[in-house]
Tab-separated table of C-alpha atoms in Angstrom:
chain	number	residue	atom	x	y	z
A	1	UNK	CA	-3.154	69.439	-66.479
A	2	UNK	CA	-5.172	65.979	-67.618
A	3	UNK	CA	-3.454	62.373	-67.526
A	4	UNK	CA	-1.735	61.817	-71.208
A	5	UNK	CA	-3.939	59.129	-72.557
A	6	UNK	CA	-2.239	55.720	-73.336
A	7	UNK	CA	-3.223	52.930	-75.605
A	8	UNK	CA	-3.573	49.117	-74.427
A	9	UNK	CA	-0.695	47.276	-74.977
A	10	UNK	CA	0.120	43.421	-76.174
A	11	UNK	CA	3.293	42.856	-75.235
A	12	UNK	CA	5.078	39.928	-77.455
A	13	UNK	CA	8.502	38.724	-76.178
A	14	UNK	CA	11.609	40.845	-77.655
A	15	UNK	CA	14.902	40.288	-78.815
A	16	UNK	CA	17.847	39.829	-76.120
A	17	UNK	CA	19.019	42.745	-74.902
A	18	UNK	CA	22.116	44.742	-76.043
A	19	UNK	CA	21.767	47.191	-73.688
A	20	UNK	CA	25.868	47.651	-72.880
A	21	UNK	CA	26.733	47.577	-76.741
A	22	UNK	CA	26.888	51.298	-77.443
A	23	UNK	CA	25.099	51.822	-80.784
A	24	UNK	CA	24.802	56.017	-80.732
A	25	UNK	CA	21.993	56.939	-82.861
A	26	UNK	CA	22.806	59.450	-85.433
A	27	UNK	CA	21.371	63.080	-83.941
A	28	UNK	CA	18.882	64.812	-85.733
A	29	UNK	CA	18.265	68.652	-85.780
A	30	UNK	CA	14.975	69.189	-87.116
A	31	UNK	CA	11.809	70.607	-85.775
A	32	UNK	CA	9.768	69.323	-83.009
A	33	UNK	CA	8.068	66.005	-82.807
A	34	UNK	CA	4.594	64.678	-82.845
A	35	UNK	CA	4.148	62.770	-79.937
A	36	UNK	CA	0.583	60.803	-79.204
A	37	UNK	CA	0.422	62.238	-75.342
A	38	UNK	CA	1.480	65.853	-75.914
A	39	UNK	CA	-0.607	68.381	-73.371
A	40	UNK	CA	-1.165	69.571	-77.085
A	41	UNK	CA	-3.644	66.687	-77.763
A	42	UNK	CA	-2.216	66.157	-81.197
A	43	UNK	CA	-3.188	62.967	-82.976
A	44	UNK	CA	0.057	60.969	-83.212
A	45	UNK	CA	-0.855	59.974	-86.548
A	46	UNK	CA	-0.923	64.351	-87.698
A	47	UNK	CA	2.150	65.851	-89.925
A	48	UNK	CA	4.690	67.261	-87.944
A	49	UNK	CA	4.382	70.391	-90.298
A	50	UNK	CA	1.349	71.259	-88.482
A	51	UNK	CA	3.024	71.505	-85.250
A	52	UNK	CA	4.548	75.066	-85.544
A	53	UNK	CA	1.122	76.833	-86.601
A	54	UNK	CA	-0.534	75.024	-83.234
A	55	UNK	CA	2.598	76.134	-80.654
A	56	UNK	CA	2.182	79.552	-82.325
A	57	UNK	CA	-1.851	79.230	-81.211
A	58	UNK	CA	-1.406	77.966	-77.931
A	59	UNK	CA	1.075	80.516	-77.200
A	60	UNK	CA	-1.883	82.926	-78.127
A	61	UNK	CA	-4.151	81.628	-76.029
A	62	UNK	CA	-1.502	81.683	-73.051
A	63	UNK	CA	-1.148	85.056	-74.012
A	64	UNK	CA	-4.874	86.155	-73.695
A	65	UNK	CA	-5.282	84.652	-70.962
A	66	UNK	CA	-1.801	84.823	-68.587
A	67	UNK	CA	-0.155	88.739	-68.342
A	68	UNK	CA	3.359	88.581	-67.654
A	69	UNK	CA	5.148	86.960	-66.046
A	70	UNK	CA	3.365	84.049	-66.007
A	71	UNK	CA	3.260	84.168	-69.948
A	72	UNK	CA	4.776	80.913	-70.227
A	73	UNK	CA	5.830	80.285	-74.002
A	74	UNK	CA	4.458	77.194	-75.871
A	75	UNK	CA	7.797	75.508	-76.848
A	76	UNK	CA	11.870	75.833	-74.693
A	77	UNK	CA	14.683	74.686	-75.689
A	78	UNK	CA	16.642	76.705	-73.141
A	79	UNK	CA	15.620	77.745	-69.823
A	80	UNK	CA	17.511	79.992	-67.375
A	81	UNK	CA	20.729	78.080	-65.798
A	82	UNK	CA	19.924	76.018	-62.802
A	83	UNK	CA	16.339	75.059	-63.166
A	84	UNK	CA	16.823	72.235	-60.798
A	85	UNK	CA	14.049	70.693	-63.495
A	86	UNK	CA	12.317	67.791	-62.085
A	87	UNK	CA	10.504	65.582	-64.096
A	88	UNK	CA	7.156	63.114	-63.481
A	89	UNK	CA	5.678	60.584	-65.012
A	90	UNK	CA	2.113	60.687	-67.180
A	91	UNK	CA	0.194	57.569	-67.083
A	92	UNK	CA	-3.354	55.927	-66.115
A	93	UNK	CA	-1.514	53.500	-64.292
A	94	UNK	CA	-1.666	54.371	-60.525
A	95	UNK	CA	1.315	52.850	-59.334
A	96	UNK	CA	3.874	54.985	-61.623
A	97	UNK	CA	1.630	58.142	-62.579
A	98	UNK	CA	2.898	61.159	-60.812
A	99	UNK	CA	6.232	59.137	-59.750
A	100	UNK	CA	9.275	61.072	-59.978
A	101	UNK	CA	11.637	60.014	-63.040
A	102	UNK	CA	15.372	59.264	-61.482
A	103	UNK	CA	18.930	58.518	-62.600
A	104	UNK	CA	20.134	54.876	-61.816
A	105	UNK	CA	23.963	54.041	-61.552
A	106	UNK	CA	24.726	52.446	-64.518
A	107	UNK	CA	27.404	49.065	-63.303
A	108	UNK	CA	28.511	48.723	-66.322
A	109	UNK	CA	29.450	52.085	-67.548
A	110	UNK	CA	32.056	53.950	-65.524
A	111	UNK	CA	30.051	57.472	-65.222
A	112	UNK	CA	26.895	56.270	-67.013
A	113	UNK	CA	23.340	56.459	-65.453
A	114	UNK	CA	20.084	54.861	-66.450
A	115	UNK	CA	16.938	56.558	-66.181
A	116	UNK	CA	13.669	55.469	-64.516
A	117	UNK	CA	11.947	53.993	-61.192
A	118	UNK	CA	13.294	52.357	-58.045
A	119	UNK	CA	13.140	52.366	-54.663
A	120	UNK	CA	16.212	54.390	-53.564
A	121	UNK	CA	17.945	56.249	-56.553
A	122	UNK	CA	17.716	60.035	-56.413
A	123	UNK	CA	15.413	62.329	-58.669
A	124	UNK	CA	16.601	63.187	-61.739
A	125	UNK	CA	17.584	67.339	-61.331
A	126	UNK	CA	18.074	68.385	-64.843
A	127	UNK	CA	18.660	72.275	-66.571
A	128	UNK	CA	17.733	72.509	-70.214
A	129	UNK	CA	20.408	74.600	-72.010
A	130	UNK	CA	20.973	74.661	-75.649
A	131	UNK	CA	18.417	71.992	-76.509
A	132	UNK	CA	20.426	69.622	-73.955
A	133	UNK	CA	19.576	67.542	-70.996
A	134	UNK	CA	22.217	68.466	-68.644
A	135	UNK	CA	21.781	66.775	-64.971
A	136	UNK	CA	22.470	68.377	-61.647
A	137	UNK	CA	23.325	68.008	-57.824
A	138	UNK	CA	23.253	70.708	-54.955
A	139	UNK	CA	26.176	71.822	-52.992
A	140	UNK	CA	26.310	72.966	-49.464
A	141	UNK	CA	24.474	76.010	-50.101
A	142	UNK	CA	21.525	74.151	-51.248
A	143	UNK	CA	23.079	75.765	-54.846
A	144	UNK	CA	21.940	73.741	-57.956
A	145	UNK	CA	25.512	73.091	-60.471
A	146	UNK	CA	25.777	71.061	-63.411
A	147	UNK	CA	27.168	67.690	-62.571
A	148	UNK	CA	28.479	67.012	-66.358
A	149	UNK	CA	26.369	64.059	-67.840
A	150	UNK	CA	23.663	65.227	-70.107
A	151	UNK	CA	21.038	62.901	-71.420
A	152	UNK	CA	21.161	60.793	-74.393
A	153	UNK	CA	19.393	58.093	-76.344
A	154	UNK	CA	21.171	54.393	-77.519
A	155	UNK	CA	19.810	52.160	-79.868
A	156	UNK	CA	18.763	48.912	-77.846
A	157	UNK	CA	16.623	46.947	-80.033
A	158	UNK	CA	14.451	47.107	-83.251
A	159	UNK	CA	11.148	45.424	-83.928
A	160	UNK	CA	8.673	45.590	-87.075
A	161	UNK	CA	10.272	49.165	-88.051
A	162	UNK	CA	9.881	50.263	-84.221
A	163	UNK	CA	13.090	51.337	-82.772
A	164	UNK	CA	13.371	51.424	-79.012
A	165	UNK	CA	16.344	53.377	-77.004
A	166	UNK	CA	17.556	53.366	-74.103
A	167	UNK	CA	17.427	57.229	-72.007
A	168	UNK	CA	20.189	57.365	-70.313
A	169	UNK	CA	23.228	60.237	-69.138
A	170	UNK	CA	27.160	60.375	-68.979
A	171	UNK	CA	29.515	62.865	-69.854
A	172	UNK	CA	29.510	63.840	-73.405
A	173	UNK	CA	33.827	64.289	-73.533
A	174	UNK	CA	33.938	60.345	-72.224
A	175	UNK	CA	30.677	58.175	-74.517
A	176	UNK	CA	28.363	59.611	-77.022
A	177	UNK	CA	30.936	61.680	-78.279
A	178	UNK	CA	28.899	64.569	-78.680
A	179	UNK	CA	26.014	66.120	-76.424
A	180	UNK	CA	22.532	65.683	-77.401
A	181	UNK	CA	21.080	68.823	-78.154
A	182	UNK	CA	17.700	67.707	-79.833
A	183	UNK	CA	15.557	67.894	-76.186
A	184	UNK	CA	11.934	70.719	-76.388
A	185	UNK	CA	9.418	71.302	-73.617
A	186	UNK	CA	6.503	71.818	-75.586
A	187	UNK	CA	3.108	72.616	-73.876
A	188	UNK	CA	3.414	75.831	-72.447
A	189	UNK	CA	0.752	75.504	-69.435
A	190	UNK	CA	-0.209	78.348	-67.215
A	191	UNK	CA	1.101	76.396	-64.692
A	192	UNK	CA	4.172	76.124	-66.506
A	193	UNK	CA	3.981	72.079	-66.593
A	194	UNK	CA	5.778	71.417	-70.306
A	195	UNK	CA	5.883	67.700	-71.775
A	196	UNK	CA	9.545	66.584	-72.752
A	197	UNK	CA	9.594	65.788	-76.422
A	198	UNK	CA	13.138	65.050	-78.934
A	199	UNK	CA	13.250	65.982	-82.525
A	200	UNK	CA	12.963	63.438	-84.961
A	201	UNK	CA	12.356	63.375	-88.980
A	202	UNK	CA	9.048	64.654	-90.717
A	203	UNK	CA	6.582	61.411	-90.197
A	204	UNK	CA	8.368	59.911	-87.452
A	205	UNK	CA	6.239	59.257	-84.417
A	206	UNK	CA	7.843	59.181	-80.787
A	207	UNK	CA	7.115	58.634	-77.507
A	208	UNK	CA	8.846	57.119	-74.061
A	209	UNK	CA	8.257	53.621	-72.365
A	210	UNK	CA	8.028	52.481	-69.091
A	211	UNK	CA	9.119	49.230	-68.499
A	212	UNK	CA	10.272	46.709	-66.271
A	213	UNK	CA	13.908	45.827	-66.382
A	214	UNK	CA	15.327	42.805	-67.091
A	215	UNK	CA	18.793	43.994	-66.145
A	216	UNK	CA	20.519	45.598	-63.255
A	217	UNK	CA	18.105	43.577	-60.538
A	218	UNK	CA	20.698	42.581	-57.736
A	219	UNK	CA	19.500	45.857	-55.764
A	220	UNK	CA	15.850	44.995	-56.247
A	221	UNK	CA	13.197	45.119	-59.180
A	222	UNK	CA	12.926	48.638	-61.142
A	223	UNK	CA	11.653	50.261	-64.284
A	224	UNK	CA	14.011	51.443	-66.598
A	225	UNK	CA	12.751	54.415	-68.792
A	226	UNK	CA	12.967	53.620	-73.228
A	227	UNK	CA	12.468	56.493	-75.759
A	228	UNK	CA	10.952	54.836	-78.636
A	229	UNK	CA	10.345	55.854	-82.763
A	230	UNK	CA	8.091	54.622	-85.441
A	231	UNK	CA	6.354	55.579	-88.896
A	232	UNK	CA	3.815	53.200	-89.648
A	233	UNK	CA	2.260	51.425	-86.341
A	234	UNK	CA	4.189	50.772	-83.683
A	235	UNK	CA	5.381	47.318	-82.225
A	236	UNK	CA	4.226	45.661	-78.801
A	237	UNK	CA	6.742	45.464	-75.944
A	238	UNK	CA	6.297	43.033	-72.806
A	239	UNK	CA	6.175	44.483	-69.717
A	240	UNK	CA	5.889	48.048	-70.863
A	241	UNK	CA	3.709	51.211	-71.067
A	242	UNK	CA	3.768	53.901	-72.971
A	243	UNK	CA	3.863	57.256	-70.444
A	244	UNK	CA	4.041	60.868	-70.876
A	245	UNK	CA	7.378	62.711	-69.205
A	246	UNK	CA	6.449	66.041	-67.945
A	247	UNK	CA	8.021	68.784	-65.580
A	248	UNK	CA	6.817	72.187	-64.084
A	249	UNK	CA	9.244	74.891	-65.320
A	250	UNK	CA	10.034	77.148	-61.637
A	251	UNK	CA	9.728	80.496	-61.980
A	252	UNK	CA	13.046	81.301	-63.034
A	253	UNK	CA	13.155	80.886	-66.569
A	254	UNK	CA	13.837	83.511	-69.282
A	255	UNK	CA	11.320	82.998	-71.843
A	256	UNK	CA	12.592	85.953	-74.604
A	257	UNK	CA	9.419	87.927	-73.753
A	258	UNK	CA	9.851	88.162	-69.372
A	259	UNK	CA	12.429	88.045	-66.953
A	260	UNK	CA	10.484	85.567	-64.525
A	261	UNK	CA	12.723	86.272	-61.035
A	262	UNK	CA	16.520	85.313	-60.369
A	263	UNK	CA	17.955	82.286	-61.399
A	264	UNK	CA	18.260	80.099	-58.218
A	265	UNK	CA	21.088	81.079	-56.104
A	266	UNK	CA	20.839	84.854	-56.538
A	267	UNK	CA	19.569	87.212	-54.570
């Protein structure tokens, strides 16, 4: 699969940070997103009504071209339990393309995790069930289990109509309140490599940020991982670039069409 394609960025200094005032965005259940570095190669400035008519295209072309059951489908929003999903980075920039995305201790939220890049946090292991980011840990038996935090997104800041959140996990029953179910692979690669999108409105643009963080830096420098929404055109941010989030779907998914071997753990 190509590099998602990014655009230069100025990067103009933001407001302070707010990043431990919980400010839960309202969830939205609505079809999938446009996003400018979909594997789709949609224009970020196209309607999202086109979207469906192009997933059900790509799937044909899959289809043509991939017999069961590597027939990956062109859109998930469940996969088999215990994926064990891993999830990389898409950029042009050499030192994060490729890098493993990974969940941070949060310090100031009992339970809470950021998401993003340092030098000793582990990778993010996540199974998408239900539309929801739910993050996972082995056990003795090298056995993937759900730990309990599933990812969400929290208003940080807002500039010139550009809206910028913070990605982070924690259990659902303890802060959001509710669990995000709002998370699609779309893509559908013959490889099975999907791009992570979230739904948002009709004309609402999205994409994630990579940037470095200004908070958190006693163990060391790191960059923290921002999920970001616009209608018009989008603000700079300092210190940021916009990235691609992508994962490779193992062969054990259930894709409505192909049972595509156990689910990890079975024999």
């Amino acid at each position: 699969m190509s590099d998602f394609m990014m655009p230069e960025w100025k990067r103009p200094k933001l407001a302070q940070s707010h990043e431990n005032q919980p400010r839960i965005r309202e969830l939205v259940q609505r079809p999938p997103p446009v996003h400018p570095y979909s594997d789709l190669h949609l224009s970020a400035k196209m309607k999202l009504s086109t979207l469906p008519l192009l997933a059900i295209l790509a799937k044909r072309v899959i289809s043509a071209t991939s017999p069961c059951p590597f027939n990956y489908p062109a859109e998930l929003n469940t996969t088999q339990s215990n994926n064990g999903l891993v999830f990389t980075v898409a950029s042009t920039n050499a030192v994060t393309n490729n890098r493993a995305i990974q969940l941070r201790t949060n310090p100031n939220f009992d339970g809470g995790f950021f998401v993003g890049i340092d030098a000793s946090s582990p990778p993010l292991l996540a199974n998408l069930a239900d539309a929801a980011l739910k993050s996972q840990a082995r056990n003795v038996n090298n056995q993937l289990y759900d730990l309990g935090p599933t990812g969400y997104l929290n208003l940080r800041d807002e500039t010139n109509g550009t809206q910028r959140y913070t990605v982070g996990f924690a259990n659902a029953s303890i802060w959001p309140g509710e669990v995000d179910s709002a998370w699609r692979l779309l893509g559908g690669e013959e490889d099975g490599t999907y791009a992570l999108f979230h739904n948002e409105p009709l004309e609402t643009v999205n994409g994630f940020l990579l940037c470095v963080a200004d908070n958190d830096l006693d163990p060391g420098p790191w960059y923290q991982l921002y999920y970001y929404t616009y209608q018009q055109t989008p603000a700079d941010f300092p210190d940021c670039e916009s990235i691609g989030v992508r994962t490779t779907v193992a062969a054990t998914i259930y894709n409505g069409e192909c049972s595509i071997g156990p689910v990890v753990g079975e024999s």
